[in-house]
Coordinates of C-alpha atoms in Angstrom, one line a residue:
M25 CA -29.8 -14.8 -132.4
L26 CA -30.9 -13.5 -129.0
P27 CA -28.5 -12.0 -126.4
P28 CA -27.8 -13.7 -123.1
H29 CA -30.1 -13.2 -120.2
E30 CA -30.5 -13.8 -116.4
T31 CA -33.7 -14.9 -114.8
F32 CA -34.6 -13.5 -111.4
P33 CA -37.5 -14.5 -109.1
Y34 CA -38.5 -10.8 -108.8
H35 CA -41.7 -9.0 -109.8
C36 CA -41.6 -6.3 -112.5
L37 CA -44.1 -3.5 -112.5
S38 CA -44.7 -0.4 -114.6
L39 CA -45.6 3.0 -113.1
G40 CA -46.3 5.5 -115.8
T41 CA -43.3 5.6 -118.0
L42 CA -41.1 4.0 -115.4
T43 CA -40.5 0.2 -114.9
F44 CA -39.1 -1.4 -111.8
V45 CA -38.1 -4.8 -110.4
V46 CA -39.2 -5.4 -106.9
S47 CA -38.0 -8.1 -104.4
G48 CA -38.7 -9.0 -100.8
E49 CA -41.8 -9.8 -98.8
G50 CA -44.8 -7.9 -100.2
A51 CA -43.3 -7.6 -103.7
E52 CA -46.2 -9.6 -105.2
H53 CA -48.8 -7.5 -103.4
L54 CA -47.1 -4.2 -104.6
A55 CA -46.9 -5.6 -108.2
G56 CA -50.6 -6.5 -108.0
L57 CA -51.5 -2.9 -107.5
A58 CA -49.8 -1.9 -110.7
A59 CA -51.5 -1.7 -114.1
R60 CA -49.0 -4.2 -115.5
S61 CA -46.7 -6.6 -113.8
F62 CA -45.1 -10.0 -114.3
S63 CA -42.8 -12.6 -112.6
P64 CA -40.2 -14.0 -112.9
V65 CA -38.0 -11.4 -114.6
V66 CA -35.8 -12.1 -117.6
A67 CA -33.0 -9.4 -117.6
R68 CA -30.9 -8.5 -120.6
Y69 CA -28.2 -5.8 -120.8
A70 CA -27.2 -3.3 -123.5
Y71 CA -24.7 -0.5 -124.1
P72 CA -25.8 2.7 -126.0
R73 CA -24.2 3.5 -129.3
F74 CA -22.5 6.9 -129.1
E75 CA -24.1 8.4 -132.3
T76 CA -27.7 7.4 -131.7
R77 CA -27.9 6.1 -128.1
A78 CA -29.6 3.1 -129.5
P79 CA -29.2 0.0 -127.2
F80 CA -26.8 -2.7 -128.5
F81 CA -27.0 -6.1 -126.8
P82 CA -23.6 -7.8 -126.8
V83 CA -23.5 -11.5 -127.5
M84 CA -19.7 -11.9 -128.0
A85 CA -16.6 -9.8 -127.8
A86 CA -12.9 -10.3 -128.7
D87 CA -9.9 -8.5 -127.3
D88 CA -6.9 -7.4 -129.4
L89 CA -5.2 -10.8 -128.9
G90 CA -8.2 -12.7 -130.3
K91 CA -9.5 -14.0 -127.0
L92 CA -13.2 -14.5 -127.2
Y93 CA -15.8 -13.7 -124.5
Q94 CA -19.3 -15.1 -124.9
G95 CA -22.6 -14.4 -123.3
L96 CA -22.7 -12.6 -120.0
D97 CA -18.9 -13.0 -119.9
A98 CA -18.7 -10.6 -122.9
L99 CA -20.7 -8.0 -121.0
D100 CA -18.6 -8.4 -117.9
W101 CA -15.4 -8.1 -119.9
M102 CA -16.6 -5.0 -121.7
A103 CA -17.6 -3.4 -118.4
G104 CA -14.3 -4.1 -116.8
S105 CA -11.8 -3.8 -119.7
G106 CA -13.6 -2.6 -122.8
L107 CA -12.3 0.9 -122.6
L108 CA -8.7 -0.4 -122.8
Y109 CA -9.5 -2.0 -126.2
P110 CA -11.3 0.6 -128.3
R111 CA -10.6 -1.3 -131.6
S112 CA -11.8 -4.6 -130.3
D113 CA -15.0 -6.1 -131.8
A114 CA -18.4 -6.7 -130.2
M115 CA -21.0 -8.9 -131.9
G116 CA -24.6 -8.5 -130.8
V117 CA -28.1 -7.4 -131.8
W118 CA -30.2 -4.3 -131.9
V119 CA -33.7 -3.8 -130.4
D120 CA -35.3 -5.0 -133.7
G121 CA -33.3 -8.3 -133.5
S122 CA -30.9 -7.4 -136.4
E123 CA -27.4 -8.7 -135.9
D124 CA -24.3 -6.4 -136.1
Q125 CA -20.6 -6.1 -135.3
L126 CA -19.1 -2.9 -133.9
F127 CA -15.8 -1.6 -132.6
L128 CA -16.0 -1.1 -128.8
K129 CA -15.1 2.6 -129.4
E130 CA -18.6 2.9 -131.0
L131 CA -20.3 2.1 -127.7
D132 CA -20.5 4.3 -124.7
L133 CA -18.7 2.0 -122.2
A134 CA -18.2 4.8 -119.7
V135 CA -21.8 4.6 -118.5
P136 CA -23.4 1.6 -116.8
P137 CA -25.2 -0.9 -119.1
L138 CA -28.9 -0.5 -119.7
A139 CA -31.0 -3.2 -118.1
F140 CA -34.2 -4.5 -119.8
A141 CA -36.8 -6.8 -118.2
A142 CA -39.0 -9.2 -120.1
A143 CA -41.6 -11.8 -119.1
S144 CA -39.9 -14.6 -121.0
A145 CA -36.6 -15.3 -122.8
G146 CA -38.4 -15.8 -126.1
E147 CA -38.1 -13.7 -129.2
A148 CA -41.6 -12.4 -128.8
D149 CA -40.7 -10.6 -125.6
F150 CA -37.4 -9.2 -126.7
P151 CA -36.0 -6.7 -125.6
G152 CA -38.6 -6.0 -122.9
S153 CA -38.9 -2.8 -120.9
L154 CA -36.0 -0.5 -119.9
L155 CA -35.7 -0.7 -116.2
S156 CA -35.5 2.5 -114.0
A157 CA -34.6 1.0 -110.6
A158 CA -34.6 -2.1 -108.4
I159 CA -36.5 -1.9 -105.1
Q160 CA -36.1 -4.3 -102.2
I161 CA -39.0 -4.4 -99.7
V162 CA -37.7 -4.7 -96.1
S163 CA -39.4 -4.9 -92.7
Q164 CA -36.5 -3.8 -90.6
S165 CA -35.3 -0.3 -91.5
D166 CA -35.1 3.2 -89.8
H167 CA -36.2 4.8 -93.1
A168 CA -39.4 4.8 -95.2
I169 CA -37.2 4.5 -98.2
T170 CA -33.4 4.8 -98.7
P171 CA -30.9 4.2 -101.4
G172 CA -29.3 0.7 -101.4
G173 CA -30.6 -2.9 -101.7
D174 CA -29.5 -6.5 -101.9
F175 CA -29.4 -7.3 -105.6
P176 CA -27.0 -9.3 -107.8
S177 CA -23.9 -7.3 -108.7
R178 CA -24.5 -7.2 -112.4
L179 CA -28.1 -5.9 -112.0
S180 CA -27.2 -3.4 -109.3
A181 CA -24.3 -2.0 -111.4
C182 CA -26.9 -1.0 -114.0
L183 CA -29.6 0.5 -111.8
P184 CA -30.2 2.7 -108.8
T185 CA -31.4 0.5 -106.0
F186 CA -33.6 1.3 -103.0
Q187 CA -35.0 -0.3 -99.9
L188 CA -38.7 0.4 -99.2
H189 CA -40.2 -0.2 -95.8
A190 CA -42.9 -2.9 -95.9
D191 CA -45.3 -0.6 -94.1
L192 CA -45.4 1.6 -97.2
I193 CA -46.6 -1.1 -99.6
G194 CA -49.6 0.4 -101.3
L195 CA -50.5 3.4 -103.5
M196 CA -48.3 5.7 -101.3
A197 CA -45.3 3.8 -102.6
F198 CA -46.3 4.7 -106.2
D199 CA -46.2 8.4 -105.2
L200 CA -42.9 8.1 -103.3
I201 CA -40.8 6.0 -105.7
P202 CA -40.6 8.3 -108.7
H203 CA -39.7 11.3 -106.6
V204 CA -36.9 9.5 -104.7
L205 CA -35.6 8.2 -108.0
T206 CA -35.3 11.8 -109.3
H207 CA -33.6 12.9 -106.0
P208 CA -32.1 9.9 -104.3
R209 CA -31.8 10.3 -100.6
P210 CA -32.9 8.6 -97.4
I211 CA -36.3 9.6 -96.1
S212 CA -37.1 8.8 -92.5
F213 CA -40.6 8.1 -91.2
E214 CA -40.3 11.4 -89.3
D215 CA -39.7 13.3 -92.5
L216 CA -42.3 11.4 -94.6
D217 CA -45.3 13.6 -94.0
D218 CA -43.3 16.8 -94.9
F219 CA -41.9 15.0 -98.0
L220 CA -45.4 14.0 -99.1
S221 CA -46.8 17.5 -98.4
G222 CA -44.0 19.0 -100.5
M223 CA -44.8 16.7 -103.4
A224 CA -48.5 17.7 -103.2
G225 CA -47.5 21.4 -103.2

């Protein structure tokens, strides 16, 4: 049994220990500069277990009245209403593919779900890599990079999103992205040199 997934026409790239999805013009070029990248992106979602923080991928959930939610509907119901039904059940799988059934109170539903990206929906690529952020490359912006981005609601609810100006596609982006992820804030082109100098210092 594999958990539900969504497929996006994005590029996924790894930068050190961080993994991102990238959209927009220039995404393919930026991904090509990374040591590892793939497209399209198969996204799956998990909630951490309280005791271990191990990711649990829901496949089905049931409320106290016995109403069943399956696939991505189960994830959406858990995100929207799961805290109201702590003794309700969730069926799903762990990272190793083993199936399990938990009470919702065993999962940390107070945090956004974890998003994982894989190159295919097959068992061999499950669960994929844990995503750190989603980045939209834009050509019209007053900033070099700024929080925000046009991504589907389920994905953007899980991840910090950023808009990166197309003029910064290249290795400079690989220096910039991890630092902005740590301290999210808009960086204008006027402030970019000072910001990069501060990183070097």
